[in-house]
Structure formats: C-alpha cells, structure tokens
PDB file of C-alpha atoms in Angstrom:
ATOM      1  CA  UNK A  17      59.483  86.012 157.207  1.00  0.00           C
ATOM      2  CA  UNK A  18      58.566  83.860 160.202  1.00  0.00           C
ATOM      3  CA  UNK A  19      55.301  81.976 160.595  1.00  0.00           C
ATOM      4  CA  UNK A  20      55.434  82.790 164.312  1.00  0.00           C
ATOM      5  CA  UNK A  21      52.927  85.387 165.541  1.00  0.00           C
ATOM      6  CA  UNK A  22      54.468  88.553 166.979  1.00  0.00           C
ATOM      7  CA  UNK A  23      55.349  88.442 170.666  1.00  0.00           C
ATOM      8  CA  UNK A  24      53.974  91.113 172.976  1.00  0.00           C
ATOM      9  CA  UNK A  25      55.836  92.283 176.090  1.00  0.00           C
ATOM     10  CA  UNK A  26      53.845  91.625 179.260  1.00  0.00           C
ATOM     11  CA  UNK A  27      54.881  93.127 182.593  1.00  0.00           C
ATOM     12  CA  UNK A  28      53.879  92.643 186.199  1.00  0.00           C
ATOM     13  CA  UNK A  29      55.382  95.306 188.398  1.00  0.00           C
ATOM     14  CA  UNK A  30      54.024  93.627 191.536  1.00  0.00           C
ATOM     15  CA  UNK A  31      55.992  90.452 190.768  1.00  0.00           C
ATOM     16  CA  UNK A  32      58.891  92.240 189.109  1.00  0.00           C
ATOM     17  CA  UNK A  33      58.513  90.114 185.984  1.00  0.00           C
ATOM     18  CA  UNK A  34      58.535  90.773 182.269  1.00  0.00           C
ATOM     19  CA  UNK A  35      57.987  88.254 179.494  1.00  0.00           C
ATOM     20  CA  UNK A  36      57.018  88.104 175.846  1.00  0.00           C
ATOM     21  CA  UNK A  37      53.838  86.248 174.870  1.00  0.00           C
ATOM     22  CA  UNK A  38      52.618  85.376 171.359  1.00  0.00           C
ATOM     23  CA  UNK A  39      49.893  87.856 170.403  1.00  0.00           C
ATOM     24  CA  UNK A  40      47.056  85.285 170.195  1.00  0.00           C
ATOM     25  CA  UNK A  41      47.838  84.126 173.759  1.00  0.00           C
ATOM     26  CA  UNK A  42      48.106  87.512 175.514  1.00  0.00           C
ATOM     27  CA  UNK A  43      44.609  87.711 177.002  1.00  0.00           C
ATOM     28  CA  UNK A  44      44.707  84.148 178.357  1.00  0.00           C
ATOM     29  CA  UNK A  45      48.241  84.561 179.722  1.00  0.00           C
ATOM     30  CA  UNK A  46      47.267  87.748 181.550  1.00  0.00           C
ATOM     31  CA  UNK A  47      44.135  86.130 182.964  1.00  0.00           C
ATOM     32  CA  UNK A  48      46.069  83.049 184.160  1.00  0.00           C
ATOM     33  CA  UNK A  49      48.817  85.096 185.800  1.00  0.00           C
ATOM     34  CA  UNK A  50      46.425  87.480 187.512  1.00  0.00           C
ATOM     35  CA  UNK A  51      44.224  84.620 188.759  1.00  0.00           C
ATOM     36  CA  UNK A  52      47.194  82.654 190.156  1.00  0.00           C
ATOM     37  CA  UNK A  53      49.230  85.509 191.546  1.00  0.00           C
ATOM     38  CA  UNK A  54      46.810  88.338 192.328  1.00  0.00           C
ATOM     39  CA  UNK A  55      43.416  86.766 193.162  1.00  0.00           C
ATOM     40  CA  UNK A  56      42.067  87.850 189.778  1.00  0.00           C
ATOM     41  CA  UNK A  57      42.993  91.521 190.148  1.00  0.00           C
ATOM     42  CA  UNK A  58      44.271  92.943 186.823  1.00  0.00           C
ATOM     43  CA  UNK A  59      47.867  93.627 187.882  1.00  0.00           C
ATOM     44  CA  UNK A  60      49.918  92.163 185.011  1.00  0.00           C
ATOM     45  CA  UNK A  61      49.438  94.005 181.725  1.00  0.00           C
ATOM     46  CA  UNK A  62      50.760  94.549 178.245  1.00  0.00           C
ATOM     47  CA  UNK A  63      53.767  96.861 178.467  1.00  0.00           C
ATOM     48  CA  UNK A  64      52.283 100.364 178.858  1.00  0.00           C
ATOM     49  CA  UNK A  65      54.557 101.789 176.136  1.00  0.00           C
ATOM     50  CA  UNK A  66      53.207  99.210 173.668  1.00  0.00           C
ATOM     51  CA  UNK A  67      49.602  99.949 174.671  1.00  0.00           C
ATOM     52  CA  UNK A  68      50.214 103.670 174.152  1.00  0.00           C
ATOM     53  CA  UNK A  69      51.750 103.110 170.711  1.00  0.00           C
ATOM     54  CA  UNK A  70      48.828 100.912 169.641  1.00  0.00           C
ATOM     55  CA  UNK A  71      46.369 103.578 170.827  1.00  0.00           C
ATOM     56  CA  UNK A  72      48.288 106.226 168.848  1.00  0.00           C
ATOM     57  CA  UNK A  73      48.212 104.096 165.702  1.00  0.00           C
ATOM     58  CA  UNK A  74      44.487 103.430 166.110  1.00  0.00           C
ATOM     59  CA  UNK A  75      43.794 107.146 166.579  1.00  0.00           C
ATOM     60  CA  UNK A  76      45.785 107.960 163.443  1.00  0.00           C
ATOM     61  CA  UNK A  77      43.910 105.297 161.496  1.00  0.00           C
ATOM     62  CA  UNK A  78      40.604 106.750 162.611  1.00  0.00           C
ATOM     63  CA  UNK A  79      41.695 110.326 161.891  1.00  0.00           C
ATOM     64  CA  UNK A  80      41.506 111.305 165.566  1.00  0.00           C
ATOM     65  CA  UNK A  81      45.060 112.543 165.954  1.00  0.00           C
TER      66      UNK A  81
END
C-alpha cells in the first residue's frame, strides 16, 4: 500500500482542464486556480461524479438513503 494520499480529480470546464490533486491539497488547489484564472469565482471543482458518490456514501453512513 502506498504512503501517498489519494488523488482527487479536479475539473475546470471553463478552461477545459482536468487534473488529479492529492486529497489534502484539493481546497488550496481549487482556490489558487479560481483566483488566478477566474477572479475568485468558484469555477473549477472536484469532479461532479466524485462529489455525488461521496454524498451518497455520507447519506448511507448517516442512514439517510
């Protein structure tokens, strides 16, 4: 098993880019990109499919399914 943290897919449809960012760095990477490229507007985001899956898992864990 790797000591590397999991990488999260981050997409920016406005720029047409997709990258993978180590989980502990996601929030900062999104903030930096959006500040530099989009005047601070929250355009880049964690891949929507990943966000949806995380929300589903959280709902299951809380018994809200």
